[in-house]
Amino acid sequence: MAPQRRAATKAPESNGAAERRNRSSTKKDRSPREVQRLWQRPWLRTAGLGAGLVLTTLLLWSNLGAEDGVTEVLARRGEVVAGRFIEVPCSEDYDSHRRFEGCTPRKCGRGVTDVVITREEAEQIRSIAEKGLSLGGSDGGASILDLHSGALSVGKHFVNLYRYFGDKIQNIFSEEDFQLYREVRQKVQLTIAEAFGISASSLHLTKPTFFSRINSTEARTAHDEYWHAHVDKVTYGSFDYTSLLYLSDYLEDFGGGRFVFMEEGANKTVEPRAGRVSFFTSGSENLHRVEKVHWGTRYAITIAFSCNPDHGIEDPAFP
């Protein structure tokens, strides 16, 4: 009979090893209630919520960027732009209109400047818009005031403020208001002429030239849907050069509402700043739109010029 082998005697486990094994076993065997108690520890909960908030913010920012397609900011609200100009090839839109040598665009592009109109002048011009629009205002998010034609948004319609309010207008506006309006228009006209290398006298103020007030109120009519992409030369045949003078500040007075030049895969955006003048040739080379305003109120004035004297209009006169 073969001798039986004795099993090797197991060495006693040290206290340290037993402790480590017990801790490991405890981690694996924690109940859901114990996990919940851990989560209720303030520092752990705060860290978890913070990480979730950061992730949500990044995803939201990414989605907004993808929706807008904005890849470059042409002018940021926080910077003071002495003069910035980007030349782009002219479209064929001008070929279907009468050409005026020395004025009809052959050099096309877009520019931005913050040194033509002061912020104080912009504030004074904005007060004109506020006084006029206090007489009416659209039921939707976009209200218009045109001092040339007298057009004023009221509810879902337009009225002629000079006829509708008559002599009361003299208690709303002053001769100084209209003088400042003319001076600002002249400065913008000279800026456009210099940028495109044409004579200022060849440019004729054209309609519509108007104040706009935009807020986040839901649109009530097609006139309130300002956010659609469009070409000014197509919408208004008289336009050859378009300009906007911003009268309020992006992210201070309102959110959203940036001006976007639309280009395939490379949109350019202008962030409004009180006193900032954005100008461009009016053809399809400058397809553009305005983002929806999400909060606050955005004020601006559109000042347009034509090369055709037949499309010219006079500066508004104090009634």
Coordinates of C-alpha atoms in Angstrom, one line a residue:
M1 CA 0.0 0.0 0.0
A2 CA 1.5 3.2 -1.1
P3 CA 2.0 5.8 1.6
Q4 CA -0.5 8.7 1.6
R5 CA 0.8 12.2 1.2
R6 CA -0.2 14.8 3.7
A7 CA -1.6 18.1 2.4
A8 CA 0.7 21.0 2.8
T9 CA -0.1 23.1 5.9
K10 CA -1.5 26.6 5.0
A11 CA 0.6 29.4 6.4
P12 CA -1.4 31.7 8.7
E13 CA -2.6 34.9 7.0
S14 CA -1.1 38.1 8.2
N15 CA -3.4 40.8 9.7
G16 CA -2.5 43.3 6.9
A17 CA -3.4 40.9 4.1
A18 CA -6.7 40.0 5.8
E19 CA -7.6 43.7 6.1
R20 CA -6.9 44.4 2.5
R21 CA -8.9 41.4 1.4
N22 CA -11.8 42.5 3.6
R23 CA -11.8 46.0 2.2
S24 CA -11.8 44.7 -1.4
S25 CA -14.6 42.4 -0.6
T26 CA -16.6 45.2 1.1
K27 CA -16.2 47.4 -2.1
K28 CA -17.6 44.7 -4.3
D29 CA -20.4 43.8 -2.0
R30 CA -21.8 47.3 -1.3
S31 CA -25.5 47.5 -1.5
P32 CA -27.4 50.2 -3.6
R33 CA -28.3 51.9 -0.4
E34 CA -24.6 52.3 0.5
V35 CA -23.8 53.6 -2.9
Q36 CA -26.6 56.1 -2.5
R37 CA -25.2 57.2 0.8
L38 CA -21.8 57.8 -0.8
W39 CA -23.5 59.9 -3.6
Q40 CA -25.1 62.0 -0.9
R41 CA -21.7 63.2 0.3
P42 CA -21.6 66.9 -0.7
W43 CA -18.2 66.9 -2.3
L44 CA -18.9 63.9 -4.4
R45 CA -22.3 65.1 -5.5
T46 CA -20.9 68.6 -6.4
A47 CA -18.1 67.1 -8.4
G48 CA -20.5 64.8 -10.3
L49 CA -23.0 67.6 -11.1
G50 CA -20.1 69.9 -12.1
A51 CA -18.8 67.4 -14.6
G52 CA -22.4 66.9 -16.0
L53 CA -22.9 70.7 -16.4
V54 CA -19.6 71.1 -18.3
L55 CA -20.5 68.2 -20.6
T56 CA -24.0 69.7 -21.2
T57 CA -22.5 73.1 -22.0
L58 CA -20.0 71.7 -24.4
L59 CA -22.7 69.8 -26.2
L60 CA -25.0 72.8 -26.4
W61 CA -22.2 75.0 -27.7
S62 CA -21.3 72.4 -30.3
N63 CA -24.9 72.1 -31.5
L64 CA -25.4 75.9 -31.7
G65 CA -22.2 76.2 -33.7
A66 CA -23.2 73.5 -36.1
E67 CA -26.7 75.0 -36.5
D68 CA -25.4 78.4 -37.3
G69 CA -22.5 77.2 -39.4
V70 CA -20.5 80.2 -38.1
T71 CA -16.8 79.5 -38.4
E72 CA -15.3 83.0 -38.2
V73 CA -16.2 86.2 -36.4
L74 CA -15.6 89.2 -38.7
A75 CA -16.0 91.7 -35.8
R76 CA -16.4 90.9 -32.1
R77 CA -18.5 93.1 -29.9
G78 CA -15.6 93.6 -27.4
E79 CA -13.1 94.9 -29.9
V80 CA -12.8 98.4 -31.5
V81 CA -12.4 97.9 -35.2
A82 CA -10.6 100.9 -36.9
G83 CA -11.4 99.5 -40.3
R84 CA -11.7 96.0 -41.7
F85 CA -12.6 95.1 -45.3
I86 CA -12.9 91.8 -47.1
E87 CA -13.1 91.9 -50.9
V88 CA -15.2 89.2 -52.6
P89 CA -16.0 88.5 -56.3
C90 CA -19.1 90.4 -57.6
S91 CA -22.2 88.5 -58.5
E92 CA -24.1 88.9 -61.8
D93 CA -27.0 90.6 -60.1
Y94 CA -25.9 94.1 -61.2
D95 CA -26.0 93.0 -64.9
S96 CA -29.8 93.0 -65.0
H97 CA -29.9 96.6 -63.9
R98 CA -28.8 99.8 -65.5
R99 CA -25.1 100.4 -64.9
F100 CA -23.7 103.7 -63.8
E101 CA -20.0 103.9 -64.5
G102 CA -17.9 104.8 -61.5
C103 CA -20.6 103.7 -59.1
T104 CA -22.2 100.4 -60.0
P105 CA -20.1 97.8 -58.1
R106 CA -17.0 96.4 -59.8
K107 CA -15.2 96.0 -56.6
C108 CA -17.4 94.1 -54.2
G109 CA -17.0 93.2 -50.5
R110 CA -17.9 93.9 -46.9
G111 CA -16.5 96.1 -44.3
V112 CA -16.8 97.0 -40.6
T113 CA -15.7 100.1 -38.7
D114 CA -16.1 101.4 -35.1
V115 CA -14.5 104.8 -35.6
V116 CA -17.0 106.6 -37.9
I117 CA -19.9 107.0 -35.5
T118 CA -19.2 107.6 -31.8
R119 CA -21.0 105.7 -29.1
E120 CA -22.5 109.0 -27.9
E121 CA -23.9 109.6 -31.4
A122 CA -25.3 106.1 -31.5
E123 CA -27.0 106.7 -28.2
Q124 CA -28.6 109.9 -29.5
I125 CA -29.7 108.2 -32.7
R126 CA -31.2 105.4 -30.7
S127 CA -33.2 107.9 -28.6
I128 CA -34.8 109.0 -31.9
A129 CA -35.8 105.4 -32.6
E130 CA -37.1 104.9 -29.1
K131 CA -39.2 108.1 -29.3
G132 CA -40.7 107.2 -32.6
L133 CA -41.4 103.5 -31.8
S134 CA -43.0 104.5 -28.5
L135 CA -45.9 105.7 -30.7
G136 CA -46.6 102.2 -31.9
G137 CA -44.7 98.9 -32.3
S138 CA -45.4 95.5 -33.9
D139 CA -47.4 92.8 -32.2
G140 CA -44.5 90.5 -33.3
G141 CA -40.8 90.7 -32.7
A142 CA -39.8 93.2 -35.3
S143 CA -40.9 96.9 -35.4
I144 CA -40.0 99.4 -38.1
L145 CA -39.7 103.2 -38.1
D146 CA -39.0 105.0 -41.4
L147 CA -38.6 108.7 -41.0
H148 CA -38.5 109.2 -44.8
S149 CA -41.9 107.7 -45.7
G150 CA -43.4 108.0 -42.2
A151 CA -44.0 104.2 -42.0
L152 CA -44.4 102.9 -38.5
S153 CA -45.3 99.4 -37.2
V154 CA -48.5 99.4 -35.3
G155 CA -49.9 96.1 -34.3
K156 CA -50.0 93.9 -37.4
H157 CA -50.0 96.9 -39.8
F158 CA -48.2 100.1 -40.7
V159 CA -49.4 103.7 -40.4
N160 CA -48.0 106.9 -41.7
L161 CA -46.9 108.6 -38.4
Y162 CA -46.9 112.1 -39.9
R163 CA -50.5 111.8 -41.0
Y164 CA -51.7 109.6 -38.1
F165 CA -50.3 111.7 -35.3
G166 CA -50.2 115.1 -37.1
D167 CA -48.9 118.1 -35.0
K168 CA -48.1 115.8 -32.1
I169 CA -45.0 114.8 -33.9
Q170 CA -43.4 118.1 -33.1
N171 CA -43.7 117.1 -29.4
I172 CA -41.9 113.8 -30.1
F173 CA -39.0 114.8 -32.3
S174 CA -36.9 117.9 -32.6
E175 CA -35.0 119.7 -35.4
E176 CA -31.8 118.6 -33.7
D177 CA -32.9 114.9 -34.1
F178 CA -33.3 115.3 -37.8
Q179 CA -30.0 117.2 -38.1
L180 CA -28.1 114.5 -36.3
Y181 CA -29.8 111.9 -38.6
R182 CA -28.5 113.7 -41.7
E183 CA -25.0 114.0 -40.3
V184 CA -24.8 110.3 -39.5
R185 CA -26.1 109.4 -43.0
Q186 CA -23.4 111.6 -44.6
K187 CA -20.6 110.0 -42.5
V188 CA -21.8 106.5 -43.5
Q189 CA -22.0 107.6 -47.2
L190 CA -18.4 108.9 -47.1
T191 CA -17.2 105.7 -45.5
I192 CA -18.8 103.5 -48.2
A193 CA -17.4 105.7 -51.0
E194 CA -13.9 105.6 -49.6
A195 CA -14.0 101.8 -49.1
F196 CA -15.1 101.1 -52.6
G197 CA -13.1 103.8 -54.4
I198 CA -16.1 105.8 -55.7
S199 CA -17.3 109.3 -55.5
A200 CA -19.7 110.0 -52.6
S201 CA -21.7 112.3 -54.9
S202 CA -22.5 109.3 -57.1
L203 CA -24.3 107.6 -54.2
H204 CA -28.0 108.4 -53.7
L205 CA -29.8 107.6 -50.4
T206 CA -32.6 105.1 -51.4
K207 CA -35.6 103.5 -49.8
P208 CA -36.2 101.8 -47.6
T209 CA -33.9 103.4 -45.0
F210 CA -35.3 102.6 -41.6
F211 CA -34.9 102.0 -37.9
S212 CA -35.5 98.4 -36.6
R213 CA -36.3 97.2 -33.1
I214 CA -36.1 93.5 -32.6
N215 CA -37.0 91.4 -29.5
S216 CA -37.9 87.8 -28.8
T217 CA -41.6 88.2 -29.2
E218 CA -43.1 85.5 -31.4
A219 CA -43.7 86.6 -35.0
R220 CA -47.3 87.5 -35.9
T221 CA -46.9 88.4 -39.6
A222 CA -44.4 87.8 -42.4
H223 CA -43.0 91.3 -41.6
D224 CA -41.8 89.9 -38.2
E225 CA -39.8 87.1 -39.8
Y226 CA -36.6 89.0 -40.1
W227 CA -34.3 85.9 -39.8
H228 CA -34.6 84.5 -43.3
A229 CA -31.5 84.6 -45.6
H230 CA -31.9 87.1 -48.4
V231 CA -30.1 89.3 -51.0
D232 CA -30.8 93.0 -50.8
K233 CA -30.4 93.6 -54.5
V234 CA -33.0 90.9 -55.1
T235 CA -35.4 92.1 -52.4
Y236 CA -34.9 95.8 -53.2
G237 CA -33.8 96.4 -56.8
S238 CA -32.6 99.9 -56.0
F239 CA -30.0 98.8 -53.5
D240 CA -26.4 98.9 -54.6
Y241 CA -24.7 99.4 -51.3
T242 CA -26.2 98.5 -47.9
S243 CA -25.1 99.7 -44.4
L244 CA -26.2 99.0 -40.9
L245 CA -25.5 101.2 -37.9
Y246 CA -25.9 99.3 -34.7
L247 CA -27.4 101.1 -31.8
S248 CA -27.1 98.5 -29.0
D249 CA -24.6 95.9 -27.8
Y250 CA -24.6 92.2 -28.4
L251 CA -24.7 90.2 -25.1
E252 CA -25.3 93.4 -23.1
D253 CA -28.6 94.6 -24.5
F254 CA -29.7 91.4 -26.2
G255 CA -28.8 87.8 -27.0
G256 CA -28.8 86.3 -30.5
G257 CA -29.3 88.8 -33.2
R258 CA -25.8 88.6 -34.8
F259 CA -25.5 89.5 -38.5
V260 CA -24.3 86.6 -40.6
F261 CA -22.8 86.7 -44.1
M262 CA -23.6 83.2 -45.5
E263 CA -20.9 81.4 -47.3
E264 CA -20.7 77.6 -47.9
G265 CA -18.8 76.2 -44.9
A266 CA -17.3 79.5 -43.9
N267 CA -20.0 81.9 -42.6
K268 CA -18.8 85.3 -41.2
T269 CA -20.6 87.0 -38.4
V270 CA -20.7 90.6 -37.1
E271 CA -21.5 91.1 -33.5
P272 CA -23.4 94.3 -33.0
R273 CA -21.8 97.1 -31.0
A274 CA -23.4 100.6 -30.5
G275 CA -21.8 102.9 -33.1
R276 CA -20.5 100.0 -35.3
V277 CA -21.1 100.5 -39.0
S278 CA -21.3 97.3 -41.2
F279 CA -21.5 97.9 -44.9
F280 CA -21.4 95.8 -48.1
T281 CA -22.3 95.6 -51.7
S282 CA -26.0 94.5 -52.1
G283 CA -25.7 91.6 -54.5
S284 CA -25.7 87.8 -54.0
E285 CA -22.0 88.0 -53.1
N286 CA -23.3 89.1 -49.7
L287 CA -26.2 86.7 -49.0
H288 CA -27.0 87.3 -45.3
R289 CA -29.4 86.9 -42.5
V290 CA -29.9 88.0 -38.9
E291 CA -30.0 85.4 -36.1
K292 CA -33.2 85.3 -34.0
V293 CA -33.0 87.5 -30.9
H294 CA -33.4 85.3 -27.8
W295 CA -33.6 88.0 -25.1
G296 CA -33.5 91.8 -24.8
T297 CA -33.9 94.4 -27.5
R298 CA -31.7 95.0 -30.6
Y299 CA -31.7 98.4 -32.2
A300 CA -30.2 99.3 -35.6
I301 CA -30.7 101.5 -38.6
T302 CA -30.4 100.3 -42.2
I303 CA -29.1 103.0 -44.5
A304 CA -29.1 102.1 -48.2
F305 CA -27.6 103.7 -51.3
S306 CA -28.3 103.4 -55.0
C307 CA -26.2 104.4 -58.0
N308 CA -29.4 105.3 -59.9
P309 CA -30.4 109.0 -59.2
D310 CA -34.0 108.0 -60.1
H311 CA -34.1 105.9 -57.0
G312 CA -32.8 108.6 -54.7
I313 CA -34.8 110.0 -51.8
E314 CA -34.3 113.1 -49.7
D315 CA -33.3 113.3 -46.1
P316 CA -36.3 113.5 -43.8
A317 CA -37.2 117.0 -42.7
F318 CA -38.6 118.1 -39.4
P319 CA -42.4 118.5 -39.9

